[in-house]
Amino acid sequence: MQGKADLHLHTKHSDGSLSTQELVERAKEAGLSIISITDHDNVAAVDEAIAVGKTLGVEVIAGVELSASIGDRDIHILGYFVDHRNGTLLEHLEFFRQERFKRAERIIEKLNDLDVPLTIQSVLEQAGIGAVGRPHIANALLEEGLTETYHEAFSRYLGYGKPAYEKKYQVSPQAAIELLSSAGGVSFIAHPGNNIDDTVLLELINAGVDGIEVIHPSHSPERVAYYSGIVGEYFLLASGGSDFHGGKRNDYDTLGKYYVPESQVAVIRHRL
Ligand code: AMP
Ligand code: ZN
Ligand code: FE
Ligand code: FE
C-alpha cells in the first residue's frame, strides 16, 4: 500500500497548539509517511521537524502558508520545497509577522473602543512563539470570559465585516507566488472551497500558481472532483492535507484522514 502524505499542518509557530516534536509524533501515530508543516508566515518548525522525522521515519517537506489579497478577499497560498534558509524568504516572513503584530494591536484598539477590555498581553500569551493571528485573539477573548465560545469571537467581533475586523498587510497573489518561487518552491491555492469562486480561481491560475489544494476537510466529494478536473484541464499539480491545528478546534480526529498518496508528492517534486 502507498504511504500517506499530509501537506497542510500547523504548529505553535503559528496558530497550532502542538509543538513541532508533538506534531511529528502525532503524524507518525496517524500513519502518515510524508508531511509538510505549513505554518502561517513562518518556517521556524522546519529544521526540528526534519530532525524528529528522521528519528521516526517520517519525511518532512519544507512548507509555509502565506496570505494574499484580491480586493477584500483573503487568499491563502501554500508553498512547498522552499529553501527555508533563503534570506529573501526569511526577511519577508519576518516582515509579515511584524505586520500581523501591528494588526493585532489595531484589533485590540477596536475591541477596546467597543468596551471589550482585551489586552495585547493576553493575546501574546496565547500566541507564545507563534505568528499572531485572529485565532489567538479569539482564544484570548474566550479565556478572559469576554465571549462564550471561540466562534462567537469571530461572529461578533473578528470575522470579515464585523466591528473589530482588520485587514492583513496586502500582498498580491503574484507577489506571494514569486516569493515562493524565488526561494525554490512551488505554490498551491489553499482550500479554494472556502472563499474562491471560479473567476478568482482563474485569476490565480493566470498569476502562475503551480497547483491546487484539492483535498481539504472543508471540501465535499463534489468539490474534490471539481478541483481534480480543473487540475487536469490546466496541467496543474494537486495537493492535500488536513490543515490540522492540534486538535482543539473541530479537528480532533482529522489527522490521517485527509491526505494524498506518496506518488503525488513525487509528481510535485518532479515539477521543481
Ligand atoms: P488570520 O490569519 O489572523 O487572518 O486568521 C485566519 C484564521 O482565522 C483562519 O485560518 C481560520 O482558522 C480563522 N477564522 C477566520 N474566520 C473565521 C470565522 N468566521 N470563524 C472561525 N474561524 C475563523
Ligand atoms: Zn492556521
Ligand atoms: Fe489557510
Ligand atoms: Fe492552514
mmCIF file of C-alpha atoms and ligand atoms in Angstrom:
data_model
loop_
_atom_site.group_PDB
_atom_site.id
_atom_site.type_symbol
_atom_site.label_atom_id
_atom_site.label_comp_id
_atom_site.label_asym_id
_atom_site.label_seq_id
_atom_site.Cartn_x
_atom_site.Cartn_y
_atom_site.Cartn_z
ATOM 1 C CA MET A 1 0.000 0.000 0.000
ATOM 2 C CA GLN A 2 1.182 3.512 -0.787
ATOM 3 C CA GLY A 3 2.157 5.811 2.050
ATOM 4 C CA LYS A 4 0.025 8.793 3.002
ATOM 5 C CA ALA A 5 1.187 12.404 2.695
ATOM 6 C CA ASP A 6 -0.447 15.245 4.655
ATOM 7 C CA LEU A 7 0.806 18.530 3.223
ATOM 8 C CA HIS A 8 -1.013 21.017 5.457
ATOM 9 C CA LEU A 9 -0.205 21.144 9.173
ATOM 10 C CA HIS A 10 0.257 23.875 11.795
ATOM 11 C CA THR A 11 2.387 24.037 14.958
ATOM 12 C CA LYS A 12 2.833 26.501 17.804
ATOM 13 C CA HIS A 13 4.993 28.537 15.424
ATOM 14 C CA SER A 14 1.705 29.849 14.011
ATOM 15 C CA ASP A 15 -1.780 29.096 15.369
ATOM 16 C CA GLY A 16 -1.449 25.373 16.039
ATOM 17 C CA SER A 17 -1.489 24.089 19.607
ATOM 18 C CA LEU A 18 1.214 21.384 19.383
ATOM 19 C CA SER A 19 4.980 21.729 19.494
ATOM 20 C CA THR A 20 6.888 20.605 16.420
ATOM 21 C CA GLN A 21 8.002 17.396 18.146
ATOM 22 C CA GLU A 22 4.469 16.580 19.309
ATOM 23 C CA LEU A 23 3.039 17.190 15.840
ATOM 24 C CA VAL A 24 5.535 14.924 14.057
ATOM 25 C CA GLU A 25 4.898 12.200 16.654
ATOM 26 C CA ARG A 26 1.138 12.518 16.171
ATOM 27 C CA ALA A 27 1.604 12.371 12.392
ATOM 28 C CA LYS A 28 3.573 9.152 12.771
ATOM 29 C CA GLU A 29 0.870 7.654 15.008
ATOM 30 C CA ALA A 30 -1.758 8.643 12.447
ATOM 31 C CA GLY A 31 0.049 6.565 9.833
ATOM 32 C CA LEU A 32 1.478 9.395 7.724
ATOM 33 C CA SER A 33 4.782 8.784 5.946
ATOM 34 C CA ILE A 34 5.280 12.256 4.437
ATOM 35 C CA ILE A 35 4.231 15.577 5.980
ATOM 36 C CA SER A 36 4.675 19.263 5.356
ATOM 37 C CA ILE A 37 4.378 21.786 8.167
ATOM 38 C CA THR A 38 2.814 24.903 6.711
ATOM 39 C CA ASP A 39 2.775 27.478 9.478
ATOM 40 C CA HIS A 40 1.376 30.908 8.620
ATOM 41 C CA ASP A 41 4.249 33.245 7.685
ATOM 42 C CA ASN A 42 6.769 31.050 9.498
ATOM 43 C CA VAL A 43 9.277 28.312 8.655
ATOM 44 C CA ALA A 44 10.711 28.061 12.172
ATOM 45 C CA ALA A 45 9.412 24.497 12.659
ATOM 46 C CA VAL A 46 11.050 23.031 9.587
ATOM 47 C CA ASP A 47 14.535 22.124 10.874
ATOM 48 C CA GLU A 48 13.256 20.478 14.042
ATOM 49 C CA ALA A 49 10.516 18.669 12.121
ATOM 50 C CA ILE A 50 13.079 17.225 9.697
ATOM 51 C CA ALA A 51 15.233 16.062 12.620
ATOM 52 C CA VAL A 52 12.334 14.470 14.520
ATOM 53 C CA GLY A 53 11.010 12.993 11.261
ATOM 54 C CA LYS A 54 14.360 11.286 10.660
ATOM 55 C CA THR A 55 14.209 9.506 14.007
ATOM 56 C CA LEU A 56 10.621 8.349 13.366
ATOM 57 C CA GLY A 57 10.813 7.570 9.653
ATOM 58 C CA VAL A 58 8.564 10.438 8.545
ATOM 59 C CA GLU A 59 9.721 12.512 5.589
ATOM 60 C CA VAL A 60 9.283 16.250 6.158
ATOM 61 C CA ILE A 61 8.918 18.689 3.276
ATOM 62 C CA ALA A 62 9.623 22.362 3.962
ATOM 63 C CA GLY A 63 6.407 24.343 3.703
ATOM 64 C CA VAL A 64 4.728 27.627 4.562
ATOM 65 C CA GLU A 65 1.243 29.204 4.260
ATOM 66 C CA LEU A 66 1.156 32.802 3.021
ATOM 67 C CA SER A 67 -1.776 35.214 2.901
ATOM 68 C CA ALA A 68 -2.528 37.281 -0.172
ATOM 69 C CA SER A 69 -5.365 39.597 -1.146
ATOM 70 C CA ILE A 70 -7.600 40.066 -4.119
ATOM 71 C CA GLY A 71 -9.682 43.093 -3.212
ATOM 72 C CA ASP A 72 -11.160 42.387 0.206
ATOM 73 C CA ARG A 73 -10.675 38.672 -0.155
ATOM 74 C CA ASP A 74 -8.062 36.903 1.976
ATOM 75 C CA ILE A 75 -6.465 34.123 -0.054
ATOM 76 C CA HIS A 76 -4.067 31.532 1.318
ATOM 77 C CA ILE A 77 -1.162 30.244 -0.727
ATOM 78 C CA LEU A 78 0.800 27.163 0.293
ATOM 79 C CA GLY A 79 4.472 26.873 -0.618
ATOM 80 C CA TYR A 80 6.375 23.575 -0.732
ATOM 81 C CA PHE A 81 10.011 22.611 -1.179
ATOM 82 C CA VAL A 82 11.076 26.165 -0.385
ATOM 83 C CA ASP A 83 14.626 26.719 0.833
ATOM 84 C CA HIS A 84 13.713 27.534 4.432
ATOM 85 C CA ARG A 85 17.045 29.319 4.898
ATOM 86 C CA ASN A 86 16.600 31.609 1.883
ATOM 87 C CA GLY A 87 17.402 35.152 3.062
ATOM 88 C CA THR A 88 14.760 36.913 0.977
ATOM 89 C CA LEU A 89 12.078 34.495 2.134
ATOM 90 C CA LEU A 90 13.077 34.856 5.800
ATOM 91 C CA GLU A 91 13.114 38.670 5.562
ATOM 92 C CA HIS A 92 9.636 38.708 4.044
ATOM 93 C CA LEU A 93 8.251 36.285 6.622
ATOM 94 C CA GLU A 94 9.704 38.396 9.435
ATOM 95 C CA PHE A 95 8.044 41.465 7.919
ATOM 96 C CA PHE A 96 4.678 39.676 7.583
ATOM 97 C CA ARG A 97 4.864 38.595 11.227
ATOM 98 C CA GLN A 98 5.575 42.173 12.323
ATOM 99 C CA GLU A 99 2.579 43.320 10.292
ATOM 100 C CA ARG A 100 0.473 40.622 11.985
ATOM 101 C CA PHE A 101 1.508 42.028 15.345
ATOM 102 C CA LYS A 102 0.565 45.588 14.333
ATOM 103 C CA ARG A 103 -2.777 44.315 13.070
ATOM 104 C CA ALA A 104 -3.396 42.550 16.392
ATOM 105 C CA GLU A 105 -2.771 45.908 18.105
ATOM 106 C CA ARG A 106 -5.289 47.600 15.795
ATOM 107 C CA ILE A 107 -7.856 44.882 16.530
ATOM 108 C CA ILE A 108 -7.322 45.371 20.281
ATOM 109 C CA GLU A 109 -7.897 49.115 19.860
ATOM 110 C CA LYS A 110 -11.148 48.441 18.050
ATOM 111 C CA LEU A 111 -12.228 45.971 20.735
ATOM 112 C CA ASN A 112 -11.393 48.477 23.479
ATOM 113 C CA ASP A 113 -13.444 51.113 21.637
ATOM 114 C CA LEU A 114 -16.306 48.609 21.753
ATOM 115 C CA ASP A 115 -15.798 48.365 25.541
ATOM 116 C CA VAL A 116 -14.261 44.918 25.281
ATOM 117 C CA PRO A 117 -11.306 45.190 27.672
ATOM 118 C CA LEU A 118 -8.861 42.808 25.988
ATOM 119 C CA THR A 119 -5.141 43.493 26.325
ATOM 120 C CA ILE A 120 -2.326 42.769 23.899
ATOM 121 C CA GLN A 121 -0.582 40.875 26.719
ATOM 122 C CA SER A 122 -3.313 38.258 26.943
ATOM 123 C CA VAL A 123 -3.199 37.828 23.156
ATOM 124 C CA LEU A 124 0.580 37.419 23.211
ATOM 125 C CA GLU A 125 0.221 34.808 25.958
ATOM 126 C CA GLN A 126 -1.980 32.828 23.575
ATOM 127 C CA ALA A 127 0.363 33.358 20.631
ATOM 128 C CA GLY A 128 3.530 32.391 22.529
ATOM 129 C CA ILE A 129 6.236 31.866 19.910
ATOM 130 C CA GLY A 130 3.705 31.848 17.073
ATOM 131 C CA ALA A 131 2.942 34.299 14.279
ATOM 132 C CA VAL A 132 -0.001 36.112 15.892
ATOM 133 C CA GLY A 133 -3.383 35.749 14.239
ATOM 134 C CA ARG A 134 -7.086 36.071 14.893
ATOM 135 C CA PRO A 135 -7.297 32.549 16.371
ATOM 136 C CA HIS A 136 -5.045 33.750 19.219
ATOM 137 C CA ILE A 137 -7.266 36.788 19.751
ATOM 138 C CA ALA A 138 -10.345 34.550 19.757
ATOM 139 C CA ASN A 139 -8.678 32.277 22.331
ATOM 140 C CA ALA A 140 -7.789 35.284 24.492
ATOM 141 C CA LEU A 141 -11.385 36.610 24.342
ATOM 142 C CA LEU A 142 -12.643 33.201 25.377
ATOM 143 C CA GLU A 143 -10.032 32.817 28.118
ATOM 144 C CA GLU A 144 -10.921 36.242 29.585
ATOM 145 C CA GLY A 145 -14.621 35.363 29.536
ATOM 146 C CA LEU A 146 -15.323 38.142 27.035
ATOM 147 C CA THR A 147 -17.074 35.713 24.687
ATOM 148 C CA GLU A 148 -18.857 32.446 25.394
ATOM 149 C CA THR A 149 -17.259 30.489 22.554
ATOM 150 C CA TYR A 150 -14.350 30.609 20.132
ATOM 151 C CA HIS A 151 -16.765 31.017 17.227
ATOM 152 C CA GLU A 152 -18.619 33.859 18.895
ATOM 153 C CA ALA A 153 -15.346 35.799 18.860
ATOM 154 C CA PHE A 154 -15.438 35.671 15.062
ATOM 155 C CA SER A 155 -19.171 36.069 14.532
ATOM 156 C CA ARG A 156 -19.353 39.029 16.919
ATOM 157 C CA TYR A 157 -16.018 40.821 16.532
ATOM 158 C CA LEU A 158 -13.212 39.383 14.419
ATOM 159 C CA GLY A 159 -14.804 37.921 11.287
ATOM 160 C CA TYR A 160 -14.887 39.682 7.933
ATOM 161 C CA GLY A 161 -17.230 42.698 8.115
ATOM 162 C CA LYS A 162 -17.526 42.541 11.928
ATOM 163 C CA PRO A 163 -16.752 45.610 14.058
ATOM 164 C CA ALA A 164 -13.221 44.625 15.119
ATOM 165 C CA TYR A 165 -12.203 43.230 11.732
ATOM 166 C CA GLU A 166 -8.848 44.436 10.442
ATOM 167 C CA LYS A 167 -7.208 43.604 7.137
ATOM 168 C CA LYS A 168 -3.825 41.989 6.981
ATOM 169 C CA TYR A 169 -0.955 43.609 5.138
ATOM 170 C CA GLN A 170 -1.964 43.416 1.476
ATOM 171 C CA VAL A 171 0.169 41.221 -0.771
ATOM 172 C CA SER A 172 -0.886 40.333 -4.290
ATOM 173 C CA PRO A 173 -1.074 36.636 -5.197
ATOM 174 C CA GLN A 174 1.607 37.279 -7.848
ATOM 175 C CA ALA A 175 3.993 38.649 -5.214
ATOM 176 C CA ALA A 176 3.373 35.673 -2.913
ATOM 177 C CA ILE A 177 3.878 33.192 -5.750
ATOM 178 C CA GLU A 178 7.078 34.951 -6.851
ATOM 179 C CA LEU A 179 8.430 34.964 -3.312
ATOM 180 C CA LEU A 180 7.906 31.201 -3.010
ATOM 181 C CA SER A 181 9.359 30.623 -6.447
ATOM 182 C CA SER A 182 12.418 32.792 -5.680
ATOM 183 C CA ALA A 183 13.035 30.520 -2.673
ATOM 184 C CA GLY A 184 12.973 27.487 -4.976
ATOM 185 C CA GLY A 185 9.458 26.365 -4.064
ATOM 186 C CA VAL A 186 6.148 25.617 -5.731
ATOM 187 C CA SER A 187 2.871 27.337 -4.838
ATOM 188 C CA PHE A 188 -0.642 25.990 -4.339
ATOM 189 C CA ILE A 189 -4.014 27.677 -3.823
ATOM 190 C CA ALA A 190 -5.026 26.635 -0.297
ATOM 191 C CA HIS A 191 -8.566 25.360 0.441
ATOM 192 C CA PRO A 192 -10.223 27.125 -2.555
ATOM 193 C CA GLY A 193 -13.591 25.754 -1.483
ATOM 194 C CA ASN A 194 -13.656 28.221 1.414
ATOM 195 C CA ASN A 195 -13.978 31.505 -0.457
ATOM 196 C CA ILE A 196 -12.689 31.295 -4.021
ATOM 197 C CA ASP A 197 -15.121 31.476 -6.936
ATOM 198 C CA ASP A 198 -14.266 30.459 -10.497
ATOM 199 C CA THR A 199 -13.252 33.960 -11.565
ATOM 200 C CA VAL A 200 -10.727 34.266 -8.760
ATOM 201 C CA LEU A 201 -9.570 30.703 -9.320
ATOM 202 C CA LEU A 202 -8.774 31.553 -12.943
ATOM 203 C CA GLU A 203 -7.048 34.742 -11.864
ATOM 204 C CA LEU A 204 -4.802 32.737 -9.553
ATOM 205 C CA ILE A 205 -4.060 30.179 -12.260
ATOM 206 C CA ASN A 206 -3.117 33.034 -14.583
ATOM 207 C CA ALA A 207 -0.975 34.524 -11.832
ATOM 208 C CA GLY A 208 1.122 31.376 -12.049
ATOM 209 C CA VAL A 209 0.249 29.028 -9.192
ATOM 210 C CA ASP A 210 1.611 25.543 -9.707
ATOM 211 C CA GLY A 211 -1.302 23.716 -8.197
ATOM 212 C CA ILE A 212 -4.481 23.493 -6.151
ATOM 213 C CA GLU A 213 -5.060 22.010 -2.718
ATOM 214 C CA VAL A 214 -7.708 19.520 -3.808
ATOM 215 C CA ILE A 215 -8.041 17.529 -0.579
ATOM 216 C CA HIS A 216 -9.073 19.581 2.485
ATOM 217 C CA PRO A 217 -11.569 18.968 5.326
ATOM 218 C CA SER A 218 -13.737 21.825 4.034
ATOM 219 C CA HIS A 219 -14.117 20.216 0.574
ATOM 220 C CA SER A 220 -17.096 17.968 -0.171
ATOM 221 C CA PRO A 221 -16.538 14.987 -2.510
ATOM 222 C CA GLU A 222 -18.133 17.088 -5.268
ATOM 223 C CA ARG A 223 -15.610 19.899 -4.681
ATOM 224 C CA VAL A 224 -12.751 17.405 -4.724
ATOM 225 C CA ALA A 225 -13.960 16.048 -8.072
ATOM 226 C CA TYR A 226 -14.387 19.577 -9.408
ATOM 227 C CA TYR A 227 -10.869 20.710 -8.477
ATOM 228 C CA SER A 228 -9.396 17.453 -9.763
ATOM 229 C CA GLY A 229 -10.977 18.302 -13.101
ATOM 230 C CA ILE A 230 -9.511 21.826 -13.077
ATOM 231 C CA VAL A 231 -6.080 20.425 -12.213
ATOM 232 C CA GLY A 232 -6.252 18.116 -15.227
ATOM 233 C CA GLU A 233 -7.579 20.774 -17.556
ATOM 234 C CA TYR A 234 -4.863 23.332 -16.751
ATOM 235 C CA PHE A 235 -1.974 20.877 -16.250
ATOM 236 C CA LEU A 236 -1.651 21.858 -12.597
ATOM 237 C CA LEU A 237 -0.459 19.892 -9.595
ATOM 238 C CA ALA A 238 -2.751 18.579 -6.856
ATOM 239 C CA SER A 239 -2.007 18.646 -3.143
ATOM 240 C CA GLY A 240 -3.959 17.948 0.004
ATOM 241 C CA GLY A 241 -3.925 17.732 3.741
ATOM 242 C CA SER A 242 -5.790 18.099 6.995
ATOM 243 C CA ASP A 243 -4.987 21.728 7.968
ATOM 244 C CA PHE A 244 -4.599 20.212 11.439
ATOM 245 C CA HIS A 245 -4.107 22.796 14.211
ATOM 246 C CA GLY A 246 -3.529 20.410 17.110
ATOM 247 C CA GLY A 247 -6.961 19.039 17.886
ATOM 248 C CA LYS A 248 -8.553 21.797 19.942
ATOM 249 C CA ARG A 249 -10.769 23.143 17.191
ATOM 250 C CA ASN A 250 -13.120 20.873 15.288
ATOM 251 C CA ASP A 251 -10.050 18.921 14.216
ATOM 252 C CA TYR A 252 -9.521 16.362 16.995
ATOM 253 C CA ASP A 253 -9.904 13.400 14.608
ATOM 254 C CA THR A 254 -8.769 14.765 11.233
ATOM 255 C CA LEU A 255 -5.105 13.734 11.296
ATOM 256 C CA GLY A 256 -4.544 10.774 8.955
ATOM 257 C CA LYS A 257 -7.896 11.223 7.199
ATOM 258 C CA TYR A 258 -7.015 13.945 4.691
ATOM 259 C CA TYR A 259 -4.023 13.063 2.561
ATOM 260 C CA VAL A 260 -2.642 12.457 -0.912
ATOM 261 C CA PRO A 261 -0.718 9.320 -1.923
ATOM 262 C CA GLU A 262 3.072 9.455 -1.764
ATOM 263 C CA SER A 263 3.211 9.223 -5.560
ATOM 264 C CA GLN A 264 1.538 12.636 -5.703
ATOM 265 C CA VAL A 265 4.461 14.139 -3.814
ATOM 266 C CA ALA A 266 6.842 12.601 -6.338
ATOM 267 C CA VAL A 267 4.897 14.349 -9.113
ATOM 268 C CA ILE A 268 5.181 17.681 -7.277
ATOM 269 C CA ARG A 269 8.900 17.164 -6.708
ATOM 270 C CA HIS A 270 9.344 16.367 -10.373
ATOM 271 C CA ARG A 271 7.913 19.787 -11.300
ATOM 272 C CA LEU A 272 10.605 21.682 -9.335
HETATM 273 P P1 AMP B 1 -5.656 35.404 10.361
HETATM 274 O O1 AMP B 1 -4.553 34.696 9.604
HETATM 275 O O2 AMP B 1 -5.168 36.098 11.559
HETATM 276 O O3 AMP B 1 -6.497 36.269 9.475
HETATM 277 O O4 AMP B 1 -6.636 34.248 10.893
HETATM 278 C C1 AMP B 1 -7.243 33.432 9.954
HETATM 279 C C2 AMP B 1 -7.748 32.189 10.635
HETATM 280 O O5 AMP B 1 -8.834 32.538 11.488
HETATM 281 C C3 AMP B 1 -8.315 31.196 9.654
HETATM 282 O O6 AMP B 1 -7.326 30.319 9.188
HETATM 283 C C4 AMP B 1 -9.355 30.476 10.485
HETATM 284 O O7 AMP B 1 -8.730 29.462 11.251
HETATM 285 C C5 AMP B 1 -9.823 31.530 11.462
HETATM 286 N N1 AMP B 1 -11.093 32.147 11.033
HETATM 287 C C6 AMP B 1 -11.258 33.141 10.127
HETATM 288 N N2 AMP B 1 -12.560 33.484 10.015
HETATM 289 C C7 AMP B 1 -13.231 32.684 10.868
HETATM 290 C C8 AMP B 1 -14.605 32.537 11.233
HETATM 291 N N3 AMP B 1 -15.565 33.309 10.682
HETATM 292 N N4 AMP B 1 -14.928 31.604 12.155
HETATM 293 C C9 AMP B 1 -13.969 30.833 12.727
HETATM 294 N N5 AMP B 1 -12.664 30.924 12.431
HETATM 295 C C10 AMP B 1 -12.287 31.823 11.506
HETATM 296 ZN ZN ZN B 2 -3.851 28.287 10.747
HETATM 297 FE FE FE B 3 -5.462 28.646 5.439
HETATM 298 FE FE FE B 4 -3.745 26.358 7.261
#
